[in-house]
C-alpha positions as a printed NumPy array, in Angstrom:
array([[ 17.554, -20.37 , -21.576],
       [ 15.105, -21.124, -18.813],
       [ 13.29 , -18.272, -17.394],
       [ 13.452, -17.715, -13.891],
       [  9.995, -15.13 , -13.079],
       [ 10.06 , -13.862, -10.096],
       [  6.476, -11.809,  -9.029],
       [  6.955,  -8.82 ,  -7.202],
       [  3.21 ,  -6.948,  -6.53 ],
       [  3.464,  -3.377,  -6.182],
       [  2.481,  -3.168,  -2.51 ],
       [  5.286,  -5.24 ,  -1.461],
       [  8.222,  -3.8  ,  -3.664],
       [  9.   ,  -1.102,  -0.732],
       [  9.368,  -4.157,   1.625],
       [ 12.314,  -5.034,  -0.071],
       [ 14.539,  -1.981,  -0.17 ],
       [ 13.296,  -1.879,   3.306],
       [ 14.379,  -5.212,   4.994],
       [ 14.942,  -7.417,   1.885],
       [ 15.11 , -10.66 ,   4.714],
       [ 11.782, -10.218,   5.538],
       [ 10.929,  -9.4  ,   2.042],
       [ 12.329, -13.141,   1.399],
       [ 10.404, -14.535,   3.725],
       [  6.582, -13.228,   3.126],
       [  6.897, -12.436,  -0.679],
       [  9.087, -15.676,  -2.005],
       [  8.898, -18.156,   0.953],
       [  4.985, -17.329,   1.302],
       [  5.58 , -16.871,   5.385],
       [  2.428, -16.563,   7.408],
       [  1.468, -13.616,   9.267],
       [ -1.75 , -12.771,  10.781],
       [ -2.906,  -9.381,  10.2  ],
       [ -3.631,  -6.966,  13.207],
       [ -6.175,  -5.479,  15.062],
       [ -4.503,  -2.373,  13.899],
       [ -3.407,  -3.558,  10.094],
       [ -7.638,  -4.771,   9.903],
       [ -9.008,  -1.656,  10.992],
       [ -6.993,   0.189,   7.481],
       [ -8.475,  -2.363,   5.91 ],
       [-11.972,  -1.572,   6.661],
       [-11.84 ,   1.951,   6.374],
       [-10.065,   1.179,   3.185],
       [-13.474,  -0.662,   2.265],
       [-16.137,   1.555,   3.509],
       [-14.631,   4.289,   1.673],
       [-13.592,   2.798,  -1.387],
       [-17.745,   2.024,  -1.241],
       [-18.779,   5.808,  -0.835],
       [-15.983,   6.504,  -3.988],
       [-17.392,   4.129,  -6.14 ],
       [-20.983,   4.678,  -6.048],
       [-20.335,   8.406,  -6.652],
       [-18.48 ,   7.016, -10.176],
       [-21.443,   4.859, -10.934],
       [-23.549,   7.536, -10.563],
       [-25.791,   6.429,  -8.124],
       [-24.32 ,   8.191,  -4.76 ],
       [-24.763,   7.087,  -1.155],
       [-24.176,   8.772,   2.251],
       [-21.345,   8.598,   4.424],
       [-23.733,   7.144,   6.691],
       [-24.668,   4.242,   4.731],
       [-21.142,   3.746,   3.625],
       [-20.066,   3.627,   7.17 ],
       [-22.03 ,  -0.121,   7.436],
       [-19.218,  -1.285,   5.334],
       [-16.76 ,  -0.388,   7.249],
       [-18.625,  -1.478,  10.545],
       [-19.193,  -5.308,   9.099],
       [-15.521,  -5.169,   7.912],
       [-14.32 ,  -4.499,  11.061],
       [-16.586,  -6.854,  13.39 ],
       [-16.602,  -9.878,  10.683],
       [-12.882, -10.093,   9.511],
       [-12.501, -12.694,   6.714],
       [ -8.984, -13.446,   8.158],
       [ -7.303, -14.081,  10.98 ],
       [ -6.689, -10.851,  13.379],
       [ -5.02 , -10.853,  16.191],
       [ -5.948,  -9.047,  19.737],
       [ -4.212,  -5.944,  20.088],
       [ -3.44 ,  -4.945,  23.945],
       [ -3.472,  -0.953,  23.044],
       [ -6.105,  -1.18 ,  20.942],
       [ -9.796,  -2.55 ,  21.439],
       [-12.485,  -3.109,  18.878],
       [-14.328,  -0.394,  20.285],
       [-11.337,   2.229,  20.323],
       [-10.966,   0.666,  16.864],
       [-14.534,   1.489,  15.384],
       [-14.785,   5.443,  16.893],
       [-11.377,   5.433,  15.569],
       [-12.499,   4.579,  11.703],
       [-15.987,   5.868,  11.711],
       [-14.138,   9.102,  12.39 ],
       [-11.576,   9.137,   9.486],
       [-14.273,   7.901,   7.654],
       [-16.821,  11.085,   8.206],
       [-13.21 ,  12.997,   7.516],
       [-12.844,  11.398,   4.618],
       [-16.136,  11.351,   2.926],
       [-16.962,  14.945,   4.087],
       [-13.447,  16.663,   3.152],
       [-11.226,  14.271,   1.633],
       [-13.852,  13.181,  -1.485],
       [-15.661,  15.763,  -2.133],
       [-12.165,  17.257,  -3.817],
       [-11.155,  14.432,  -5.837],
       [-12.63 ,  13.484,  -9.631],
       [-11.923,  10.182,  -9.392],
       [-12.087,   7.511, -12.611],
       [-11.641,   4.291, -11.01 ],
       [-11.66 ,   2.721,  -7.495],
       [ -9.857,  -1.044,  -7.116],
       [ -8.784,  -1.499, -10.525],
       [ -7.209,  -4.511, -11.239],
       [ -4.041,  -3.74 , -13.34 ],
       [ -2.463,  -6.16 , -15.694],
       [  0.822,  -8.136, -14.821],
       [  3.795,  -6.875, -16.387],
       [  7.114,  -8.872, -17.176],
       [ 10.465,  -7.205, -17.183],
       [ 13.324,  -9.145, -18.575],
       [ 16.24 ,  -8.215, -16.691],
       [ 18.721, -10.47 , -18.821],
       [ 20.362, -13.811, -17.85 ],
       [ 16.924, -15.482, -18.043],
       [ 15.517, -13.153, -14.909],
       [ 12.214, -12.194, -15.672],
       [ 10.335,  -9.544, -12.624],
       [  6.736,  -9.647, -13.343],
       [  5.146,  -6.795, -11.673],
       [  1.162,  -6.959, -10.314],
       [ -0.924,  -5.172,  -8.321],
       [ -4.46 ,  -3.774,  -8.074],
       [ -5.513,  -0.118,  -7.027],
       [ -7.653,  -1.815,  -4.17 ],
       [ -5.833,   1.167,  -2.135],
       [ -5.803,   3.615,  -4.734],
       [ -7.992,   5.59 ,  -6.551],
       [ -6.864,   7.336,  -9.943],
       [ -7.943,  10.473, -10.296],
       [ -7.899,  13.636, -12.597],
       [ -6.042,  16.529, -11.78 ],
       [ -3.939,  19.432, -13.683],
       [ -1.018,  17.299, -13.474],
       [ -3.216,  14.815, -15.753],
       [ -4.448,  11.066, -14.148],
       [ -3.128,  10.993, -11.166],
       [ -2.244,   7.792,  -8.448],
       [ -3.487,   8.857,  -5.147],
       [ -3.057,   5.916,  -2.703],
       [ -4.998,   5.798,   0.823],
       [ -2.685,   5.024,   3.608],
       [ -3.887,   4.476,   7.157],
       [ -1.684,   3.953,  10.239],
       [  0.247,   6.217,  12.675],
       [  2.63 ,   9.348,  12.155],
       [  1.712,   9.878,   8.305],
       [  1.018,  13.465,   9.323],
       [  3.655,  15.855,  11.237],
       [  2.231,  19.684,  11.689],
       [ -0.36 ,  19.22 ,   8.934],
       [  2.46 ,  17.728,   6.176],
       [  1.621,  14.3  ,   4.868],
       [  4.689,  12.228,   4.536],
       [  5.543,  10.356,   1.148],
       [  8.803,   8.945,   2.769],
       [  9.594,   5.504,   1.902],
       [  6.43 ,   5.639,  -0.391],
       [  7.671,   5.797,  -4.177],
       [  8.171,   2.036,  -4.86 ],
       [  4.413,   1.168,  -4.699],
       [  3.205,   4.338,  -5.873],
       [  5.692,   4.342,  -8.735],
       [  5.222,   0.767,  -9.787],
       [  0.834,   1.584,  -9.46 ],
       [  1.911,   3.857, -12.529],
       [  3.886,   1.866, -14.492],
       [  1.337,  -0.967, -14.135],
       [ -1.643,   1.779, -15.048],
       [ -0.198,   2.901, -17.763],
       [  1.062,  -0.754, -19.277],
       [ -2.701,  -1.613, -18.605],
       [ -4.287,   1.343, -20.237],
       [ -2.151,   3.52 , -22.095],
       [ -2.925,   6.459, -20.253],
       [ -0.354,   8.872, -19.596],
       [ -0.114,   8.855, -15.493],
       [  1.214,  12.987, -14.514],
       [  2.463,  11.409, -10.683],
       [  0.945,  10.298,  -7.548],
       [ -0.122,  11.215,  -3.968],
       [ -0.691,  10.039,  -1.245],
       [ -4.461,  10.14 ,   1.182],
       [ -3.366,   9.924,   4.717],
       [ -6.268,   8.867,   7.034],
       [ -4.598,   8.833,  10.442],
       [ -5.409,   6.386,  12.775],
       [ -3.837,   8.014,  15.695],
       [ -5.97 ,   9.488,  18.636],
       [ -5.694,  12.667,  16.728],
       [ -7.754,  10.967,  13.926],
       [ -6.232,  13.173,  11.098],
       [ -6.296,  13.427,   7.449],
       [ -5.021,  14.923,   4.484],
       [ -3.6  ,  14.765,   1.026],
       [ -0.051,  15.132,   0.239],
       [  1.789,  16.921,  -2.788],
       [  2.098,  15.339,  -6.315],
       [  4.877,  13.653,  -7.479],
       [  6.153,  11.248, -10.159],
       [  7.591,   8.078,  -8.639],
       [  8.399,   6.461, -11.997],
       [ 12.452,   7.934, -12.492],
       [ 12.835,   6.084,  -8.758],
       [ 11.765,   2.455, -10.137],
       [ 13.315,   2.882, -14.114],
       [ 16.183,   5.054, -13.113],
       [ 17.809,   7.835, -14.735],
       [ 20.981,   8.713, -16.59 ],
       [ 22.653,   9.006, -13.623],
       [ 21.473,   6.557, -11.683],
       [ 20.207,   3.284, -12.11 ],
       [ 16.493,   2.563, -10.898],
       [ 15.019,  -0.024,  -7.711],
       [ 14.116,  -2.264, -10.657],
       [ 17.694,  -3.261, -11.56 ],
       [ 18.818,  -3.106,  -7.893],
       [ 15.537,  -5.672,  -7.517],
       [ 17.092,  -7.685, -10.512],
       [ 20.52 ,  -7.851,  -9.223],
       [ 19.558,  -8.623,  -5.912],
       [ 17.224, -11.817,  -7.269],
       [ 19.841, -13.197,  -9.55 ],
       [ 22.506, -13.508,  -6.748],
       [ 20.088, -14.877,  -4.053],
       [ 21.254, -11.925,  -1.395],
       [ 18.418, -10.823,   0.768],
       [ 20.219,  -8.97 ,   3.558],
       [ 18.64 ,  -8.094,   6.155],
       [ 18.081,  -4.787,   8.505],
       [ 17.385,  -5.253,  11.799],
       [ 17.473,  -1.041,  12.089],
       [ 13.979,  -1.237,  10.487],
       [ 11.039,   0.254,  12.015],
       [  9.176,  -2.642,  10.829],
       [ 11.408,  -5.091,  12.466],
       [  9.011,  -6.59 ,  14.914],
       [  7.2  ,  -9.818,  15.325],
       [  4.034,  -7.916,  15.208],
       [  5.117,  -6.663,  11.636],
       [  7.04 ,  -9.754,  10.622],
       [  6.574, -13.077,   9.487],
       [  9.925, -14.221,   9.504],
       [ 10.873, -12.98 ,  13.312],
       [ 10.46 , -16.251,  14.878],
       [ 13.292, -17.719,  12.857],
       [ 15.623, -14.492,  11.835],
       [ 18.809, -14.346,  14.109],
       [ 19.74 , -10.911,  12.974],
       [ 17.185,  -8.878,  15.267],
       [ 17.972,  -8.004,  18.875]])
């Protein structure tokens, strides 16, 4: 029998259970989207501290201040396509994420024993029967492991709005990635991964940050006993074709989606 592999990377697999019609468009269509202003500036804080993490592994350790140029040419030199953001200036945008990044190197880092900082993790196949193969992939370009009592730990830097409500980070919505990052670390490495978190860097006025509790994603993507896991759900959903969509999503919003211009299901 022919095998039918369909790619799914870790980042996206939330998208899915989220508006699967969207999911269709940007993950197996290959929709365009450019990112924005506000999308950009996570990715440059992402960079600029990922920078200030990874010299402290190899040993040679740089300042928040000189880790602050990455995020600063990140930001001003985009190697893609962002568009203008009417709430949101490049200047607003640069306090904004040398801010969270001062938070982050001074409070955030200084906490965290961290092993590894982008680590690309090796592809995975799942056969899901009837010639479906899901091949998960990702790399920890967001994510950081890190040792903790629980054991290696996933702890995943997030950066947007309302991640934080009276000092709580949220993990809502956020198992699919971080549970697939473990699967995929532990196919890659055979190390035993105790859970994940999450590193909320705010990018709100309020500029702020924090760490949320542990937890293992893992039951959530295999399933349990009782209940069967997002990676069957995934596999029945591919072998049908049914990508249905959900025009109740916060993300349903031509700034979020690539497939807005031609879905007739949103308002």
């Amino acid at each position: 029998m022919k095998q039918n592999i369909v790619q799914v990377r870790a980042s996206s697999f939330g998208r899915l259970f989220d508006c699967a019609h969207a999911f269709e468009g940007e993950q197996l269509m290959k929709l365009y989207r450019p990112s924005s202003l506000r999308a950009w500036l996570g990715t440059s804080i992402h960079a600029s501290t990922a920078a200030f993490d990874q010299a402290r592994i190899d040993g040679a350790p740089i300042s928040a201040y000189d880790a602050a140029d990455v995020f600063v040419k990140s930001l001003w030199e985009p190697t893609e396509e962002v568009q203008a953001d009417p709430k949101l200036s490049y200047k607003q945008a640069e306090v904004i994420g040398l801010t969270l990044h001062s938070r982050y190197c001074a409070e955030i880092a200084p906490t965290m024993e961290y092993e590894s900082v982008e680590q690309p993790l090796a592809p995975m196949n799942i056969d899901c029967g009837d010639g479906l193969v899901i091949r998960l992939t990702g790399t920890l370009d967001r994510a950081r492991v890190v040792r903790t009592h629980h054991g290696k730990v996933i702890s995943d830097v997030k950066t947007g709005g309302r991640l934080i409500s009276d000092g709580v980070v949220s993990i809502k919505g956020r198992g699919a990635q971080l549970g697939t990052y473990q699967i995929l670390k532990q196919n890659t490495d055979g190390d035993e991964i105790g859970g994940a978190n999450i590193i909320a860097l705010q990018t709100s006025s309020t500029t702020q940050v924090g760490v949320s509790r542990t937890f293992d994603a893992r039951p959530l993507m295999l399933g349990t006993e009782q209940s069967p896991g997002l990676i069957e759900m995934a596999a029945k959903m591919f072998k049908i074709g049914l990508f249905p969509p959900n025009p109740q999503s916060v993300l349903c919003d031509q700034k979020y989606c690539a497939r807005w211009a031609t879905c007739k299901y949103h308002d």
